[in-house]
XYZ file of N, CA and C in Angstrom:
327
model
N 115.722 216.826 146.178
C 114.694 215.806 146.309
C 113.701 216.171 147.408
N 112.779 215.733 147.481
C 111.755 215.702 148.208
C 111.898 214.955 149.373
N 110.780 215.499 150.353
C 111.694 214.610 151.548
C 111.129 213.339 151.961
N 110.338 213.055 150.910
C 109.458 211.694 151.160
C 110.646 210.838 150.594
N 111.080 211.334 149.713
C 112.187 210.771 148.883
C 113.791 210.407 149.106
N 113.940 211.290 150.101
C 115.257 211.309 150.431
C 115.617 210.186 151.331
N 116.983 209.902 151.556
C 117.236 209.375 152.801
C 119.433 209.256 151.981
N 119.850 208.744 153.398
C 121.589 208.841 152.372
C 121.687 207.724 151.169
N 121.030 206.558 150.824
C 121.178 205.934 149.379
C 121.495 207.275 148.280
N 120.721 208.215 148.442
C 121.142 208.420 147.249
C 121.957 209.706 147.222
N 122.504 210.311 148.638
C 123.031 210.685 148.231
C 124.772 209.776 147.956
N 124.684 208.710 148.077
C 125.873 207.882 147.961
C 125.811 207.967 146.375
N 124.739 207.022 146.005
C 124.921 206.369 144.740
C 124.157 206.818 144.108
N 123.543 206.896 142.562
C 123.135 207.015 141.748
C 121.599 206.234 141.610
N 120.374 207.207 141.608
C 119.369 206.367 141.606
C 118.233 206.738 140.744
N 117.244 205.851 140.708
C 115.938 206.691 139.492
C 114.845 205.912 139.907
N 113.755 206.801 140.118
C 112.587 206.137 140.613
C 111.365 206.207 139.251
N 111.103 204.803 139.555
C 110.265 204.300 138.360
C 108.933 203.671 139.233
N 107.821 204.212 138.500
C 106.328 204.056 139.044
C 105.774 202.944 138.049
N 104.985 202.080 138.921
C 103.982 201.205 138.158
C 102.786 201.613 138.692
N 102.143 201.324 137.531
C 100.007 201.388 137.759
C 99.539 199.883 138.055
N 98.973 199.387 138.646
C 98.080 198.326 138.180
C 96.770 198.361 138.759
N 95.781 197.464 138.039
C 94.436 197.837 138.142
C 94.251 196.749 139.284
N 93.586 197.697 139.605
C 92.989 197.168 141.233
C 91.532 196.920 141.544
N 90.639 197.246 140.426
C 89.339 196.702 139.969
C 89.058 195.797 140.441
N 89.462 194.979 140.476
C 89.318 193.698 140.687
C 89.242 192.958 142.381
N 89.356 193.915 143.083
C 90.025 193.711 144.363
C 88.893 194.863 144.761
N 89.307 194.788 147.084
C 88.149 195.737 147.253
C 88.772 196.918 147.204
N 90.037 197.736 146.846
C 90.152 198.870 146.770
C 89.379 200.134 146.703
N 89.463 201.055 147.144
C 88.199 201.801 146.857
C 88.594 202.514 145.631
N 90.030 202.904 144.639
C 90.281 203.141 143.528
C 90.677 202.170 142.951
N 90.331 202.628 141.722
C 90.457 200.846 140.365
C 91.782 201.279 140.172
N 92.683 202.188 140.029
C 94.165 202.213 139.951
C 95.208 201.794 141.480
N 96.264 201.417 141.311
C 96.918 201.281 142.341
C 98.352 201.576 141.679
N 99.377 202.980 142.369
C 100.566 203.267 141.389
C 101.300 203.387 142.609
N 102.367 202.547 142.328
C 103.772 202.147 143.050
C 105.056 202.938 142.848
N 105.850 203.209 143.260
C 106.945 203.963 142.912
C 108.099 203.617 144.090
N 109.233 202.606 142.952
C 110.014 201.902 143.568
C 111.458 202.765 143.153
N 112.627 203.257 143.806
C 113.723 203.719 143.803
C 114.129 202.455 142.854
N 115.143 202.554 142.199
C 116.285 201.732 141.633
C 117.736 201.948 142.106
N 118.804 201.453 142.240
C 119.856 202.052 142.556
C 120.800 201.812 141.389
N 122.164 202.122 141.726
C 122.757 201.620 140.547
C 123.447 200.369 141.263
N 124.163 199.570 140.142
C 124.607 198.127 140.564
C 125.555 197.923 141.845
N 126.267 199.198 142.393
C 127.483 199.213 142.813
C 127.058 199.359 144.372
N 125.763 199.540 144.177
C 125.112 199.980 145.717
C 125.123 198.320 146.271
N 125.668 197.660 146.504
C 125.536 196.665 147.119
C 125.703 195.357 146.406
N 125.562 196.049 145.181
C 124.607 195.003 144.173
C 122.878 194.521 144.587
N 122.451 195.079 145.095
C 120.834 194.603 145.398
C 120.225 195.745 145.502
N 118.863 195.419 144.624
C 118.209 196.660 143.689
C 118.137 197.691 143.315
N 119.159 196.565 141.936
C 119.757 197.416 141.096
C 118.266 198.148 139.885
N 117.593 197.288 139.422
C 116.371 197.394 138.579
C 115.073 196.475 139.051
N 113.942 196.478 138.252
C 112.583 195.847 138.802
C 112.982 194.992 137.255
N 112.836 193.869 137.724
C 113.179 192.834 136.702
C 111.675 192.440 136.330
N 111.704 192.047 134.763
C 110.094 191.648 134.363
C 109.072 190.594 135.144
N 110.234 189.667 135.468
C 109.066 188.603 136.440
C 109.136 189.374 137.406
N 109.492 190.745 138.512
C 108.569 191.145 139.516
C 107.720 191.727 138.480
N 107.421 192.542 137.945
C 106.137 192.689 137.091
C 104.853 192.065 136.681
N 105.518 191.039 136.225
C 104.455 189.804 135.708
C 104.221 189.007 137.408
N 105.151 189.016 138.550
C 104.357 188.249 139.528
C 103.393 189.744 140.671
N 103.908 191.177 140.111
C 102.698 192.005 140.812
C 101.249 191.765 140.510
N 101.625 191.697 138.971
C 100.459 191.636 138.059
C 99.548 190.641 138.433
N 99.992 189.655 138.313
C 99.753 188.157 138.700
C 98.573 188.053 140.296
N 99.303 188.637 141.247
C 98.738 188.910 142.685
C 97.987 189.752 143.115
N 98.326 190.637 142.296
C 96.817 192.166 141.505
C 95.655 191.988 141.258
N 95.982 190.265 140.485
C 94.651 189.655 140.021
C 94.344 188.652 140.907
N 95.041 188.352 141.922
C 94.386 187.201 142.910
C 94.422 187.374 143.902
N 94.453 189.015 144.356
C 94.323 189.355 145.964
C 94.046 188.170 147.003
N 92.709 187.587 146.024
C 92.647 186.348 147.589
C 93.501 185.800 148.261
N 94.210 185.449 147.527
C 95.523 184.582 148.135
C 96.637 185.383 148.599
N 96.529 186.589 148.321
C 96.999 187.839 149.724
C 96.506 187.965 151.328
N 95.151 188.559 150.668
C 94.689 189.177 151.701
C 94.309 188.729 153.529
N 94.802 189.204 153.974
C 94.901 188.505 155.673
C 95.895 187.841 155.711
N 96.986 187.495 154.851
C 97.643 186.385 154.936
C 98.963 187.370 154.904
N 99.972 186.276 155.399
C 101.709 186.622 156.210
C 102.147 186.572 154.214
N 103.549 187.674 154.073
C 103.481 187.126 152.600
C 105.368 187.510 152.886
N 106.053 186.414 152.089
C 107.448 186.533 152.180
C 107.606 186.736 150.997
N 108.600 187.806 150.887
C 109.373 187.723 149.659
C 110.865 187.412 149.604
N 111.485 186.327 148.878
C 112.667 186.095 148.776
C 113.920 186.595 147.843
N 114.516 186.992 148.034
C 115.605 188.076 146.689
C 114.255 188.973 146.325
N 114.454 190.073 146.718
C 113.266 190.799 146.339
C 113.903 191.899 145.658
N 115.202 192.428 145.499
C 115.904 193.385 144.791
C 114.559 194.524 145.290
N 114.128 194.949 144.071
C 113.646 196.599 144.486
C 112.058 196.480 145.135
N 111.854 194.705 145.558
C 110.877 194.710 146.301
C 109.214 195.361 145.509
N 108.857 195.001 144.515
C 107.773 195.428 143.599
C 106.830 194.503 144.076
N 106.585 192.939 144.041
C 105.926 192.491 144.320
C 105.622 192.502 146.153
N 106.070 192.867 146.910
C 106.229 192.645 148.480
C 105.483 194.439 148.599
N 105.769 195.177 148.148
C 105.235 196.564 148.200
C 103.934 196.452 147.578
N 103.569 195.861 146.895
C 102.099 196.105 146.384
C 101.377 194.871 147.465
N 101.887 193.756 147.808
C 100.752 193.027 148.631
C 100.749 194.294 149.861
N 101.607 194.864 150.480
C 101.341 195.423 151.537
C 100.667 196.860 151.080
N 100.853 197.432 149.631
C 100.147 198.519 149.906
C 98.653 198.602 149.655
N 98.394 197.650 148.229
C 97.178 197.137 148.205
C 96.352 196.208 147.974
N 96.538 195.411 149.243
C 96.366 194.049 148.699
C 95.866 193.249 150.116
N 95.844 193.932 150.880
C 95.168 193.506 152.615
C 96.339 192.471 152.961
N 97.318 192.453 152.680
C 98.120 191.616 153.626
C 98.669 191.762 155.257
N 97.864 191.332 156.005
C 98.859 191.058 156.823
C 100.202 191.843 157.694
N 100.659 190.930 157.045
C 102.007 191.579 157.277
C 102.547 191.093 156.124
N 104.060 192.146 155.541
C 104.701 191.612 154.446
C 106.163 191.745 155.040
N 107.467 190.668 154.437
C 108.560 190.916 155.092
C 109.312 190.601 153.628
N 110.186 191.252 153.040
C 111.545 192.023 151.889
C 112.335 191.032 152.259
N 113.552 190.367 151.579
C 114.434 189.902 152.355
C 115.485 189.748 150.466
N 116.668 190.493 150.927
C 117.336 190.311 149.917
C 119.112 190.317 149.820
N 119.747 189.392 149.340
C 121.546 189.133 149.893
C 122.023 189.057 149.269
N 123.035 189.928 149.198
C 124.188 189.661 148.247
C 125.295 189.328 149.235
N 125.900 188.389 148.901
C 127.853 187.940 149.882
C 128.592 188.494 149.295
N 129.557 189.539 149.613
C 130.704 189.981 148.969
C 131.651 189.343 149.317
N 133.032 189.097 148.035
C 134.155 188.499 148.644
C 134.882 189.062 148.031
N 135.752 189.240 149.221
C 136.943 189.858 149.644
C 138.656 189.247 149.003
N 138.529 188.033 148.376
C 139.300 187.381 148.108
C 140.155 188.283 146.915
C-alpha cells in the first residue's frame, strides 16, 4: 500500500477503499468535481465502518447541494461509520470545523 494509505487497520483486518465523485458546481469550489475516498473495514474491526451505507450518500449528496448550510459553520456527525458525509463538509464544503463520532459497546457477557 501506499503510504498515504497505510496505517495498522489494515494491516489487522481486511479492508477496501471505495471513492465517491460529487459535483461541486454548485458551490465555490474552484473544480466542479469533488472525489472522496473512504477505507471500509470489515465487520469484525470493531464493528464500526464496516461499509458507506446509502443514506450517507444521499445525505453527502444532499449537503453538496446546500453548502450554505455548511459553510463557516461547526458540523457534527453522529454514528458516522465510514464518516462520508463529515469528510466531504470538511473537505469541500468550507466548514469550520467538522467532528466524526461513532460507538459500538461490546459485551462481554
Amino acid at each position: 500500500p501506499s503510504e498515504d494509505n497505510y496505517d495498522d487497520v489494515s494491516t489487522l483486518y481486511s479492508t477496501s477503499l471505495r471513492s465517491f465523485t460529487f459535483d461541486a458546481a454548485t458551490g465555490a469550489s474552484s473544480s466542479p468535481l469533488t472525489t472522496i475516498t473512504v477505507r471500509q473495514t470489515s465487520y469484525s474491526c470493531g464493528q464500526l465502518g464496516s461499509s458507506v451505507w446509502s443514506s450517507s450518500l444521499s445525505l453527502a449528496a444532499w449537503l453538496q447541494s446546500n453548502k450554505d448550510r455548511v459553510e463557516g459553520r461547526s458540523v457534527l456527525e453522529l454514528g458516522a461509520g465510514c464518516g462520508l458525509p463529515g469528510v466531504a463538509c470538511a473537505k469541500d464544503m468550507g466548514a469550520r470545523r467538522v467532528i466524526l463520532t461513532d460507538f459500538w459497546e461490546g459485551y462481554d457477557d
